[in-house]
């Protein structure tokens, strides 16, 4: 018993006076990741924004990134709101454990998305938004099989939408809005594997008809507003669809609204500035979740159905039609 106590106190003294180096300076950051991060910093011109990326410190403490809680590999790189200029460094492809990669609000960012991102096989979310990157949307993005969200909104992207994006098996959120995209919506977009994906294509220069294939797929949100799309899109509605948000405003859509049955949980329906005719279907009055409606600037006629939220909306949500009448507009004659 005595000897044991002696040994224990001896080891306590040893620990107190000769602490092992791994105790005092546990470096968590993976040296390979650190090297890549420093390459990225150099490629961006050693900006003040990344001043915390000091080679003498643990990279898991650096600004704009996140390490895994156990492995300490870099899993997220999120650079935003900066005066940084240049291009997306191709070295980002050498952070093999990245799940999230984001470049947001970087007006001086130009160039294109580097092909090296295809090495990021674990990537779940890729966002390059509100930058000045340009050129076409690369086809190679369809190799990122783990992507759940791809957001390339508010850039200067041109060319047509690559049909291959629908091959991404887990993609639930696709934002290509506010670019300069041309051509039509790919036929393949009716084939998304995810259950109810959301698709944002607004503020582009898309033309042509919306492919019929999209009518066989359930979508959560569809935003095609401010394009030059045409034709009948009534097939995008229907009772069994999971649609919550539908913004088709400011296009050239032309169809009879009278017989359209809207999905039960529809929250937003914006059809303003099209060439839609017929009357507002009675079913609109039984949409309990409807929070926003705008059917102004079309060729609609007849009495606004009474009930639900329909009389609570403003007149501007109905005005400038051929002959819509009844509350909140003037009484029918
Ligand atoms: C792109 O650059 C122009 C001028 O160079 C700037 O005015 C604009 O805000 C930038 N765009 C974005 C989305 O940051
Ligand atoms: C898609 O997601 C499911 C469920 O999260 C996962 O099991 C599957 O491996 C993913 N598929 C791919 C190709 O990443
Ligand atoms: C409905 O759309 C029209 C046309 O864009 C617009 O003038 C009006 O303000 C909108 N109403 C509401 C409440 O958003």
mmCIF file of C-alpha atoms and ligand atoms in Angstrom:
data_model
loop_
_atom_site.group_PDB
_atom_site.id
_atom_site.type_symbol
_atom_site.label_atom_id
_atom_site.label_comp_id
_atom_site.label_asym_id
_atom_site.label_seq_id
_atom_site.Cartn_x
_atom_site.Cartn_y
_atom_site.Cartn_z
ATOM 1 C CA UNK A 1 0.000 0.000 0.000
ATOM 2 C CA UNK A 2 2.778 2.358 1.033
ATOM 3 C CA UNK A 3 4.830 1.716 -2.078
ATOM 4 C CA UNK A 4 1.793 2.357 -4.259
ATOM 5 C CA UNK A 5 1.271 5.760 -2.625
ATOM 6 C CA UNK A 6 4.931 6.583 -3.140
ATOM 7 C CA UNK A 7 4.757 5.615 -6.819
ATOM 8 C CA UNK A 8 1.591 7.669 -7.300
ATOM 9 C CA UNK A 9 3.011 10.767 -5.697
ATOM 10 C CA UNK A 10 6.214 10.330 -7.689
ATOM 11 C CA UNK A 11 4.310 10.190 -10.963
ATOM 12 C CA UNK A 12 2.291 13.222 -9.891
ATOM 13 C CA UNK A 13 5.526 15.122 -9.320
ATOM 14 C CA UNK A 14 6.779 13.962 -12.724
ATOM 15 C CA UNK A 15 3.621 15.167 -14.458
ATOM 16 C CA UNK A 16 3.704 18.503 -12.632
ATOM 17 C CA UNK A 17 7.332 19.273 -13.292
ATOM 18 C CA UNK A 18 7.916 17.620 -16.627
ATOM 19 C CA UNK A 19 4.659 18.081 -18.579
ATOM 20 C CA UNK A 20 4.661 16.162 -21.807
ATOM 21 C CA UNK A 21 4.876 18.397 -24.911
ATOM 22 C CA UNK A 22 1.602 17.022 -26.299
ATOM 23 C CA UNK A 23 -0.232 18.476 -23.299
ATOM 24 C CA UNK A 24 0.919 22.056 -23.602
ATOM 25 C CA UNK A 25 0.764 22.533 -27.376
ATOM 26 C CA UNK A 26 -1.793 20.151 -28.854
ATOM 27 C CA UNK A 27 -1.957 21.143 -32.492
ATOM 28 C CA UNK A 28 -5.228 19.936 -33.919
ATOM 29 C CA UNK A 29 -4.977 21.270 -37.445
ATOM 30 C CA UNK A 30 -3.979 18.756 -40.080
ATOM 31 C CA UNK A 31 -0.633 19.813 -41.615
ATOM 32 C CA UNK A 32 -1.771 18.958 -45.168
ATOM 33 C CA UNK A 33 -4.871 21.122 -44.800
ATOM 34 C CA UNK A 34 -2.792 23.921 -43.290
ATOM 35 C CA UNK A 35 -0.430 23.897 -46.255
ATOM 36 C CA UNK A 36 -3.359 24.085 -48.694
ATOM 37 C CA UNK A 37 -4.984 26.917 -46.742
ATOM 38 C CA UNK A 38 -1.775 28.922 -46.863
ATOM 39 C CA UNK A 39 -1.606 28.345 -50.623
ATOM 40 C CA UNK A 40 -5.183 29.662 -50.868
ATOM 41 C CA UNK A 41 -4.245 32.720 -48.800
ATOM 42 C CA UNK A 42 -1.306 33.462 -51.108
ATOM 43 C CA UNK A 43 -3.466 32.939 -54.204
ATOM 44 C CA UNK A 44 -5.887 35.536 -52.827
ATOM 45 C CA UNK A 45 -3.008 38.009 -52.360
ATOM 46 C CA UNK A 46 -2.649 37.673 -48.559
ATOM 47 C CA UNK A 47 -5.740 39.773 -47.885
ATOM 48 C CA UNK A 48 -6.330 41.530 -44.577
ATOM 49 C CA UNK A 49 -9.615 39.580 -44.407
ATOM 50 C CA UNK A 50 -7.575 36.444 -43.726
ATOM 51 C CA UNK A 51 -5.128 38.031 -41.275
ATOM 52 C CA UNK A 52 -5.968 35.339 -38.713
ATOM 53 C CA UNK A 53 -4.521 32.737 -41.071
ATOM 54 C CA UNK A 54 -1.170 32.951 -39.354
ATOM 55 C CA UNK A 55 1.126 29.969 -40.053
ATOM 56 C CA UNK A 56 2.292 30.054 -36.417
ATOM 57 C CA UNK A 57 -1.186 29.281 -35.098
ATOM 58 C CA UNK A 58 -3.526 26.303 -35.199
ATOM 59 C CA UNK A 59 -5.493 26.470 -38.458
ATOM 60 C CA UNK A 60 -8.609 25.106 -36.764
ATOM 61 C CA UNK A 61 -8.804 28.497 -35.010
ATOM 62 C CA UNK A 62 -8.651 30.498 -38.243
ATOM 63 C CA UNK A 63 -11.437 32.736 -39.482
ATOM 64 C CA UNK A 64 -13.773 31.490 -42.256
ATOM 65 C CA UNK A 65 -13.282 27.799 -41.690
ATOM 66 C CA UNK A 66 -14.420 24.885 -39.595
ATOM 67 C CA UNK A 67 -12.657 21.674 -38.586
ATOM 68 C CA UNK A 68 -14.302 18.328 -37.853
ATOM 69 C CA UNK A 69 -14.796 17.842 -34.078
ATOM 70 C CA UNK A 70 -12.870 14.602 -33.931
ATOM 71 C CA UNK A 71 -10.600 14.347 -36.966
ATOM 72 C CA UNK A 72 -9.827 18.083 -37.166
ATOM 73 C CA UNK A 73 -9.872 17.965 -40.952
ATOM 74 C CA UNK A 74 -11.204 21.141 -42.563
ATOM 75 C CA UNK A 75 -14.878 20.532 -43.418
ATOM 76 C CA UNK A 76 -16.113 24.026 -44.215
ATOM 77 C CA UNK A 77 -14.560 27.000 -45.956
ATOM 78 C CA UNK A 78 -16.858 30.019 -46.032
ATOM 79 C CA UNK A 79 -15.421 33.266 -47.354
ATOM 80 C CA UNK A 80 -17.839 36.209 -47.549
ATOM 81 C CA UNK A 81 -18.258 39.960 -47.351
ATOM 82 C CA UNK A 82 -14.797 41.051 -48.285
ATOM 83 C CA UNK A 83 -12.730 43.331 -50.451
ATOM 84 C CA UNK A 84 -10.966 40.236 -51.710
ATOM 85 C CA UNK A 85 -10.226 40.192 -55.384
ATOM 86 C CA UNK A 86 -9.095 37.549 -57.808
ATOM 87 C CA UNK A 87 -10.507 34.163 -58.610
ATOM 88 C CA UNK A 88 -11.591 31.078 -56.738
ATOM 89 C CA UNK A 89 -8.203 29.465 -55.991
ATOM 90 C CA UNK A 90 -7.831 26.071 -57.655
ATOM 91 C CA UNK A 91 -6.208 24.826 -54.429
ATOM 92 C CA UNK A 92 -9.681 24.532 -52.823
ATOM 93 C CA UNK A 93 -9.830 21.150 -54.552
ATOM 94 C CA UNK A 94 -7.059 19.935 -52.227
ATOM 95 C CA UNK A 95 -9.176 20.087 -49.070
ATOM 96 C CA UNK A 96 -10.579 16.560 -49.492
ATOM 97 C CA UNK A 97 -12.833 16.601 -46.405
ATOM 98 C CA UNK A 98 -14.773 19.743 -47.334
ATOM 99 C CA UNK A 99 -18.541 19.440 -46.986
ATOM 100 C CA UNK A 100 -19.306 23.131 -47.397
ATOM 101 C CA UNK A 101 -17.646 25.586 -49.743
ATOM 102 C CA UNK A 102 -18.978 29.135 -49.920
ATOM 103 C CA UNK A 103 -17.902 32.350 -51.589
ATOM 104 C CA UNK A 104 -20.507 35.052 -51.008
ATOM 105 C CA UNK A 105 -20.689 38.834 -51.562
ATOM 106 C CA UNK A 106 -17.292 39.217 -53.159
ATOM 107 C CA UNK A 107 -17.848 41.793 -55.935
ATOM 108 C CA UNK A 108 -14.214 41.717 -57.005
ATOM 109 C CA UNK A 109 -14.223 37.996 -57.565
ATOM 110 C CA UNK A 110 -14.034 37.181 -61.280
ATOM 111 C CA UNK A 111 -13.180 34.207 -63.481
ATOM 112 C CA UNK A 112 -14.876 30.835 -63.358
ATOM 113 C CA UNK A 113 -15.367 27.888 -61.021
ATOM 114 C CA UNK A 114 -12.159 25.808 -61.159
ATOM 115 C CA UNK A 115 -12.427 22.196 -62.311
ATOM 116 C CA UNK A 116 -10.455 21.111 -59.229
ATOM 117 C CA UNK A 117 -13.713 21.256 -57.199
ATOM 118 C CA UNK A 118 -14.594 17.898 -58.750
ATOM 119 C CA UNK A 119 -12.033 16.377 -56.367
ATOM 120 C CA UNK A 120 -14.269 17.378 -53.448
ATOM 121 C CA UNK A 121 -16.275 14.167 -53.421
ATOM 122 C CA UNK A 122 -17.687 14.823 -49.927
ATOM 123 C CA UNK A 123 -19.061 18.255 -50.795
ATOM 124 C CA UNK A 124 -22.714 18.721 -49.792
ATOM 125 C CA UNK A 125 -23.117 22.421 -50.321
ATOM 126 C CA UNK A 126 -21.465 24.619 -52.933
ATOM 127 C CA UNK A 127 -22.316 28.305 -53.025
ATOM 128 C CA UNK A 128 -20.743 30.995 -55.175
ATOM 129 C CA UNK A 129 -23.162 33.915 -54.968
ATOM 130 C CA UNK A 130 -23.111 37.692 -55.372
ATOM 131 C CA UNK A 131 -19.730 37.706 -57.073
ATOM 132 C CA UNK A 132 -18.633 38.720 -60.551
ATOM 133 C CA UNK A 133 -17.767 35.245 -61.780
ATOM 134 C CA UNK A 134 -18.780 34.718 -65.393
ATOM 135 C CA UNK A 135 -18.748 32.196 -68.223
ATOM 136 C CA UNK A 136 -20.997 29.172 -68.546
ATOM 137 C CA UNK A 137 -22.103 26.936 -65.661
ATOM 138 C CA UNK A 138 -19.583 24.094 -65.850
ATOM 139 C CA UNK A 139 -20.912 20.685 -66.812
ATOM 140 C CA UNK A 140 -18.416 19.043 -64.451
ATOM 141 C CA UNK A 141 -20.459 20.109 -61.412
ATOM 142 C CA UNK A 142 -22.612 17.049 -62.056
ATOM 143 C CA UNK A 143 -19.677 14.946 -60.809
ATOM 144 C CA UNK A 144 -20.210 16.193 -57.245
ATOM 145 C CA UNK A 145 -22.537 13.318 -56.386
ATOM 146 C CA UNK A 146 -23.000 14.275 -52.746
ATOM 147 C CA UNK A 147 -24.262 17.793 -53.428
ATOM 148 C CA UNK A 148 -27.509 18.668 -51.701
ATOM 149 C CA UNK A 149 -27.404 22.357 -52.445
ATOM 150 C CA UNK A 150 -25.895 24.252 -55.371
ATOM 151 C CA UNK A 151 -26.260 28.028 -55.253
ATOM 152 C CA UNK A 152 -24.783 30.091 -58.084
ATOM 153 C CA UNK A 153 -27.177 33.035 -57.773
ATOM 154 C CA UNK A 154 -26.335 36.727 -58.333
ATOM 155 C CA UNK A 155 -23.363 36.287 -60.634
ATOM 156 C CA UNK A 156 -22.692 36.977 -64.313
ATOM 157 C CA UNK A 157 -23.032 33.458 -65.617
ATOM 158 C CA UNK A 158 -23.968 33.069 -69.269
ATOM 159 C CA UNK A 159 -24.843 30.273 -71.678
ATOM 160 C CA UNK A 160 -27.438 27.588 -71.187
ATOM 161 C CA UNK A 161 -28.204 25.443 -68.149
ATOM 162 C CA UNK A 162 -26.321 22.111 -68.241
ATOM 163 C CA UNK A 163 -28.911 19.280 -68.403
ATOM 164 C CA UNK A 164 -26.517 17.068 -66.415
ATOM 165 C CA UNK A 165 -27.281 18.919 -63.149
ATOM 166 C CA UNK A 166 -30.392 16.786 -62.753
ATOM 167 C CA UNK A 167 -28.106 13.734 -62.452
ATOM 168 C CA UNK A 168 -27.015 14.866 -58.989
ATOM 169 C CA UNK A 169 -28.781 12.195 -56.926
ATOM 170 C CA UNK A 170 -29.273 14.184 -53.721
ATOM 171 C CA UNK A 171 -29.707 17.721 -55.004
ATOM 172 C CA UNK A 172 -32.660 19.329 -53.243
ATOM 173 C CA UNK A 173 -31.843 22.996 -53.746
ATOM 174 C CA UNK A 174 -30.700 24.481 -57.047
ATOM 175 C CA UNK A 175 -30.316 28.259 -57.353
ATOM 176 C CA UNK A 176 -29.220 29.714 -60.668
ATOM 177 C CA UNK A 177 -31.255 32.906 -60.345
ATOM 178 C CA UNK A 178 -29.979 36.417 -61.159
ATOM 179 C CA UNK A 179 -27.513 35.569 -63.876
ATOM 180 C CA UNK A 180 -27.569 36.000 -67.649
ATOM 181 C CA UNK A 181 -28.523 32.494 -68.602
ATOM 182 C CA UNK A 182 -30.104 31.852 -71.990
ATOM 183 C CA UNK A 183 -31.691 28.886 -73.755
ATOM 184 C CA UNK A 184 -34.506 26.825 -72.306
ATOM 185 C CA UNK A 185 -35.054 24.800 -69.148
ATOM 186 C CA UNK A 186 -33.565 21.332 -69.811
ATOM 187 C CA UNK A 187 -35.970 18.429 -70.368
ATOM 188 C CA UNK A 188 -33.912 16.413 -67.890
ATOM 189 C CA UNK A 189 -35.104 18.682 -65.042
ATOM 190 C CA UNK A 190 -38.127 16.444 -64.668
ATOM 191 C CA UNK A 191 -35.740 13.697 -63.528
ATOM 192 C CA UNK A 192 -34.318 15.036 -60.278
ATOM 193 C CA UNK A 193 -33.887 12.138 -57.883
ATOM 194 C CA UNK A 194 -34.571 14.102 -54.681
ATOM 195 C CA UNK A 195 -38.163 13.872 -53.460
ATOM 196 C CA UNK A 196 -39.214 17.519 -53.592
ATOM 197 C CA UNK A 197 -36.418 19.695 -54.921
ATOM 198 C CA UNK A 198 -36.539 23.481 -55.117
ATOM 199 C CA UNK A 199 -35.570 25.201 -58.335
ATOM 200 C CA UNK A 200 -34.779 28.930 -58.603
ATOM 201 C CA UNK A 201 -34.150 30.182 -62.135
ATOM 202 C CA UNK A 202 -35.525 33.731 -61.911
ATOM 203 C CA UNK A 203 -33.983 36.897 -63.375
ATOM 204 C CA UNK A 204 -32.313 35.310 -66.388
ATOM 205 C CA UNK A 205 -33.065 35.378 -70.101
ATOM 206 C CA UNK A 206 -34.531 31.906 -70.444
ATOM 207 C CA UNK A 207 -36.816 31.298 -73.413
ATOM 208 C CA UNK A 208 -39.083 28.624 -74.843
ATOM 209 C CA UNK A 209 -41.645 26.325 -73.220
ATOM 210 C CA UNK A 210 -41.289 24.758 -69.781
ATOM 211 C CA UNK A 211 -40.691 21.036 -70.481
ATOM 212 C CA UNK A 212 -43.700 18.794 -69.837
ATOM 213 C CA UNK A 213 -41.411 16.426 -67.907
ATOM 214 C CA UNK A 214 -41.497 18.854 -64.959
ATOM 215 C CA UNK A 215 -45.157 18.040 -64.534
ATOM 216 C CA UNK A 216 -44.312 14.488 -63.474
ATOM 217 C CA UNK A 217 -42.070 15.614 -60.649
ATOM 218 C CA UNK A 218 -42.967 17.068 -57.275
ATOM 219 C CA UNK A 219 -41.198 20.338 -56.496
ATOM 220 C CA UNK A 220 -41.206 22.293 -53.235
ATOM 221 C CA UNK A 221 -40.467 25.690 -54.779
ATOM 222 C CA UNK A 222 -40.385 26.822 -58.366
ATOM 223 C CA UNK A 223 -39.234 30.324 -59.217
ATOM 224 C CA UNK A 224 -39.076 31.077 -62.936
ATOM 225 C CA UNK A 225 -39.928 34.781 -62.619
ATOM 226 C CA UNK A 226 -38.458 37.479 -64.874
ATOM 227 C CA UNK A 227 -37.539 35.370 -67.866
ATOM 228 C CA UNK A 228 -39.038 35.113 -71.335
ATOM 229 C CA UNK A 229 -40.691 31.738 -70.925
ATOM 230 C CA UNK A 230 -43.937 31.057 -72.747
ATOM 231 C CA UNK A 231 -46.860 28.692 -73.135
ATOM 232 C CA UNK A 232 -49.097 26.734 -70.795
ATOM 233 C CA UNK A 233 -47.714 25.812 -67.368
ATOM 234 C CA UNK A 234 -50.945 24.560 -65.813
ATOM 235 C CA UNK A 235 -49.391 21.062 -65.692
ATOM 236 C CA UNK A 236 -47.060 22.283 -62.929
ATOM 237 C CA UNK A 237 -50.064 22.530 -60.614
ATOM 238 C CA UNK A 238 -52.478 19.779 -59.592
ATOM 239 C CA UNK A 239 -53.836 18.478 -56.301
ATOM 240 C CA UNK A 240 -51.097 15.964 -55.466
ATOM 241 C CA UNK A 241 -48.098 18.250 -55.970
ATOM 242 C CA UNK A 242 -45.915 19.228 -53.022
ATOM 243 C CA UNK A 243 -45.589 22.807 -54.244
ATOM 244 C CA UNK A 244 -45.312 25.521 -51.544
ATOM 245 C CA UNK A 245 -43.895 28.410 -53.547
ATOM 246 C CA UNK A 246 -44.685 29.192 -57.190
ATOM 247 C CA UNK A 247 -43.358 32.372 -58.770
ATOM 248 C CA UNK A 248 -43.939 32.531 -62.519
ATOM 249 C CA UNK A 249 -44.314 36.312 -62.703
ATOM 250 C CA UNK A 250 -43.027 38.511 -65.533
ATOM 251 C CA UNK A 251 -42.909 35.967 -68.337
ATOM 252 C CA UNK A 252 -45.024 35.300 -71.410
ATOM 253 C CA UNK A 253 -47.118 32.462 -70.014
ATOM 254 C CA UNK A 254 -50.514 32.094 -71.649
ATOM 255 C CA UNK A 255 -53.171 29.654 -70.428
ATOM 256 C CA UNK A 256 -56.650 29.327 -68.994
ATOM 257 C CA UNK A 257 -56.543 29.523 -65.192
ATOM 258 C CA UNK A 258 -60.219 28.599 -64.684
ATOM 259 C CA UNK A 259 -59.783 24.835 -64.289
ATOM 260 C CA UNK A 260 -56.431 24.732 -62.532
ATOM 261 C CA UNK A 261 -56.438 22.840 -59.229
ATOM 262 C CA UNK A 262 -53.811 24.177 -56.854
ATOM 263 C CA UNK A 263 -51.770 22.021 -54.445
ATOM 264 C CA UNK A 264 -53.240 22.077 -50.951
ATOM 265 C CA UNK A 265 -50.239 23.565 -49.143
ATOM 266 C CA UNK A 266 -49.457 26.342 -51.595
ATOM 267 C CA UNK A 267 -48.144 29.372 -49.699
ATOM 268 C CA UNK A 268 -47.007 31.701 -52.465
ATOM 269 C CA UNK A 269 -48.526 32.121 -55.910
ATOM 270 C CA UNK A 270 -47.185 34.913 -58.080
ATOM 271 C CA UNK A 271 -48.406 35.011 -61.670
ATOM 272 C CA UNK A 272 -48.244 38.765 -62.297
ATOM 273 C CA UNK A 273 -47.343 40.158 -65.729
ATOM 274 C CA UNK A 274 -48.223 37.248 -68.022
ATOM 275 C CA UNK A 275 -50.983 36.587 -70.525
ATOM 276 C CA UNK A 276 -53.101 34.335 -68.340
ATOM 277 C CA UNK A 277 -56.830 34.299 -69.102
ATOM 278 C CA UNK A 278 -60.058 32.738 -67.800
ATOM 279 C CA UNK A 279 -61.226 33.264 -64.218
ATOM 280 C CA UNK A 280 -59.840 32.638 -60.746
ATOM 281 C CA UNK A 281 -60.815 29.069 -59.725
ATOM 282 C CA UNK A 282 -63.024 28.688 -56.634
ATOM 283 C CA UNK A 283 -60.391 26.324 -55.167
ATOM 284 C CA UNK A 284 -58.119 29.303 -54.430
ATOM 285 C CA UNK A 285 -60.478 30.214 -51.586
ATOM 286 C CA UNK A 286 -59.793 26.930 -49.781
ATOM 287 C CA UNK A 287 -55.998 27.178 -49.707
ATOM 288 C CA UNK A 288 -55.471 27.611 -45.962
ATOM 289 C CA UNK A 289 -51.746 28.247 -46.177
ATOM 290 C CA UNK A 290 -51.850 30.902 -48.881
ATOM 291 C CA UNK A 291 -49.839 33.894 -47.681
ATOM 292 C CA UNK A 292 -49.127 35.707 -50.914
ATOM 293 C CA UNK A 293 -50.966 35.957 -54.190
ATOM 294 C CA UNK A 294 -50.384 38.226 -57.146
ATOM 295 C CA UNK A 295 -52.288 37.749 -60.383
ATOM 296 C CA UNK A 296 -52.106 41.381 -61.533
ATOM 297 C CA UNK A 297 -51.376 42.373 -65.141
ATOM 298 C CA UNK A 298 -52.969 39.409 -66.889
ATOM 299 C CA UNK A 299 -56.170 38.941 -68.914
ATOM 300 C CA UNK A 300 -58.304 37.439 -66.156
ATOM 301 C CA UNK A 301 -62.034 38.026 -65.912
ATOM 302 C CA UNK A 302 -64.978 37.305 -63.608
ATOM 303 C CA UNK A 303 -65.667 37.424 -59.901
ATOM 304 C CA UNK A 304 -62.889 36.913 -57.349
ATOM 305 C CA UNK A 305 -63.985 33.846 -55.334
ATOM 306 C CA UNK A 306 -65.109 34.670 -51.814
ATOM 307 C CA UNK A 307 -63.420 33.024 -48.849
ATOM 308 C CA UNK A 308 -60.069 31.967 -47.436
ATOM 309 C CA UNK A 309 -57.467 34.668 -47.638
ATOM 310 C CA UNK A 310 -58.661 36.082 -50.944
ATOM 311 C CA UNK A 311 -60.407 39.207 -49.628
ATOM 312 C CA UNK A 312 -57.486 40.044 -47.334
ATOM 313 C CA UNK A 313 -55.095 40.641 -50.213
ATOM 314 C CA UNK A 314 -54.519 44.137 -51.597
ATOM 315 C CA UNK A 315 -56.071 45.458 -54.779
ATOM 316 C CA UNK A 316 -52.623 45.610 -56.414
ATOM 317 C CA UNK A 317 -52.545 41.834 -56.264
ATOM 318 C CA UNK A 318 -55.531 41.684 -58.623
ATOM 319 C CA UNK A 319 -55.451 44.933 -60.601
ATOM 320 C CA UNK A 320 -54.781 45.444 -64.305
ATOM 321 C CA UNK A 321 -56.684 42.441 -65.557
ATOM 322 C CA UNK A 322 -59.304 42.303 -68.291
ATOM 323 C CA UNK A 323 -62.401 42.271 -66.075
ATOM 324 C CA UNK A 324 -61.755 40.822 -62.602
ATOM 325 C CA UNK A 325 -64.304 42.104 -60.091
ATOM 326 C CA UNK A 326 -65.537 41.709 -56.535
ATOM 327 C CA UNK A 327 -63.750 42.384 -53.212
ATOM 328 C CA UNK A 328 -61.130 43.677 -52.789
ATOM 329 C CA UNK A 329 -61.723 45.133 -56.277
ATOM 330 C CA UNK A 330 -64.925 46.946 -57.231
ATOM 331 C CA UNK A 331 -68.184 45.015 -57.090
ATOM 332 C CA UNK A 332 -69.129 43.071 -60.224
ATOM 333 C CA UNK A 333 -71.737 44.739 -62.446
HETATM 334 C C1 LIG B 1 -19.509 43.379 -60.356
HETATM 335 O O1 LIG B 1 -18.623 44.445 -60.618
HETATM 336 C C2 LIG B 1 -19.267 45.690 -60.807
HETATM 337 C C3 LIG B 1 -18.239 46.718 -61.212
HETATM 338 O O2 LIG B 1 -17.018 46.167 -61.444
HETATM 339 C C4 LIG B 1 -19.966 46.088 -59.512
HETATM 340 O O3 LIG B 1 -20.620 47.346 -59.673
HETATM 341 C C5 LIG B 1 -20.972 45.020 -59.152
HETATM 342 O O4 LIG B 1 -21.558 45.324 -57.914
HETATM 343 C C6 LIG B 1 -20.311 43.663 -59.104
HETATM 344 N N1 LIG B 1 -21.357 42.626 -58.978
HETATM 345 C C7 LIG B 1 -21.590 41.948 -57.876
HETATM 346 C C8 LIG B 1 -22.677 40.934 -57.918
HETATM 347 O O5 LIG B 1 -20.964 42.095 -56.872
HETATM 348 C C1 LIG B 2 -27.787 10.493 -50.917
HETATM 349 O O1 LIG B 2 -28.298 10.655 -49.603
HETATM 350 C C2 LIG B 2 -28.584 9.451 -48.946
HETATM 351 C C3 LIG B 2 -29.294 9.791 -47.655
HETATM 352 O O2 LIG B 2 -28.736 10.866 -46.995
HETATM 353 C C4 LIG B 2 -27.287 8.693 -48.746
HETATM 354 O O3 LIG B 2 -27.529 7.497 -48.097
HETATM 355 C C5 LIG B 2 -26.664 8.434 -50.117
HETATM 356 O O4 LIG B 2 -25.420 7.836 -49.964
HETATM 357 C C6 LIG B 2 -26.503 9.710 -50.903
HETATM 358 N N1 LIG B 2 -26.109 9.417 -52.257
HETATM 359 C C7 LIG B 2 -24.979 9.831 -52.760
HETATM 360 C C8 LIG B 2 -24.652 9.401 -54.139
HETATM 361 O O5 LIG B 2 -24.240 10.533 -52.130
HETATM 362 C C1 LIG B 3 -48.319 42.713 -57.590
HETATM 363 O O1 LIG B 3 -47.611 42.819 -58.810
HETATM 364 C C2 LIG B 3 -47.687 44.099 -59.395
HETATM 365 C C3 LIG B 3 -46.967 44.009 -60.736
HETATM 366 O O2 LIG B 3 -45.622 43.683 -60.573
HETATM 367 C C4 LIG B 3 -47.082 45.136 -58.477
HETATM 368 O O3 LIG B 3 -47.215 46.427 -59.055
HETATM 369 C C5 LIG B 3 -47.803 45.088 -57.139
HETATM 370 O O4 LIG B 3 -47.163 45.959 -56.243
HETATM 371 C C6 LIG B 3 -47.756 43.688 -56.572
HETATM 372 N N1 LIG B 3 -48.519 43.668 -55.333
HETATM 373 C C7 LIG B 3 -47.977 43.266 -54.180
HETATM 374 C C8 LIG B 3 -48.781 43.404 -52.948
HETATM 375 O O5 LIG B 3 -46.856 42.804 -54.124
#
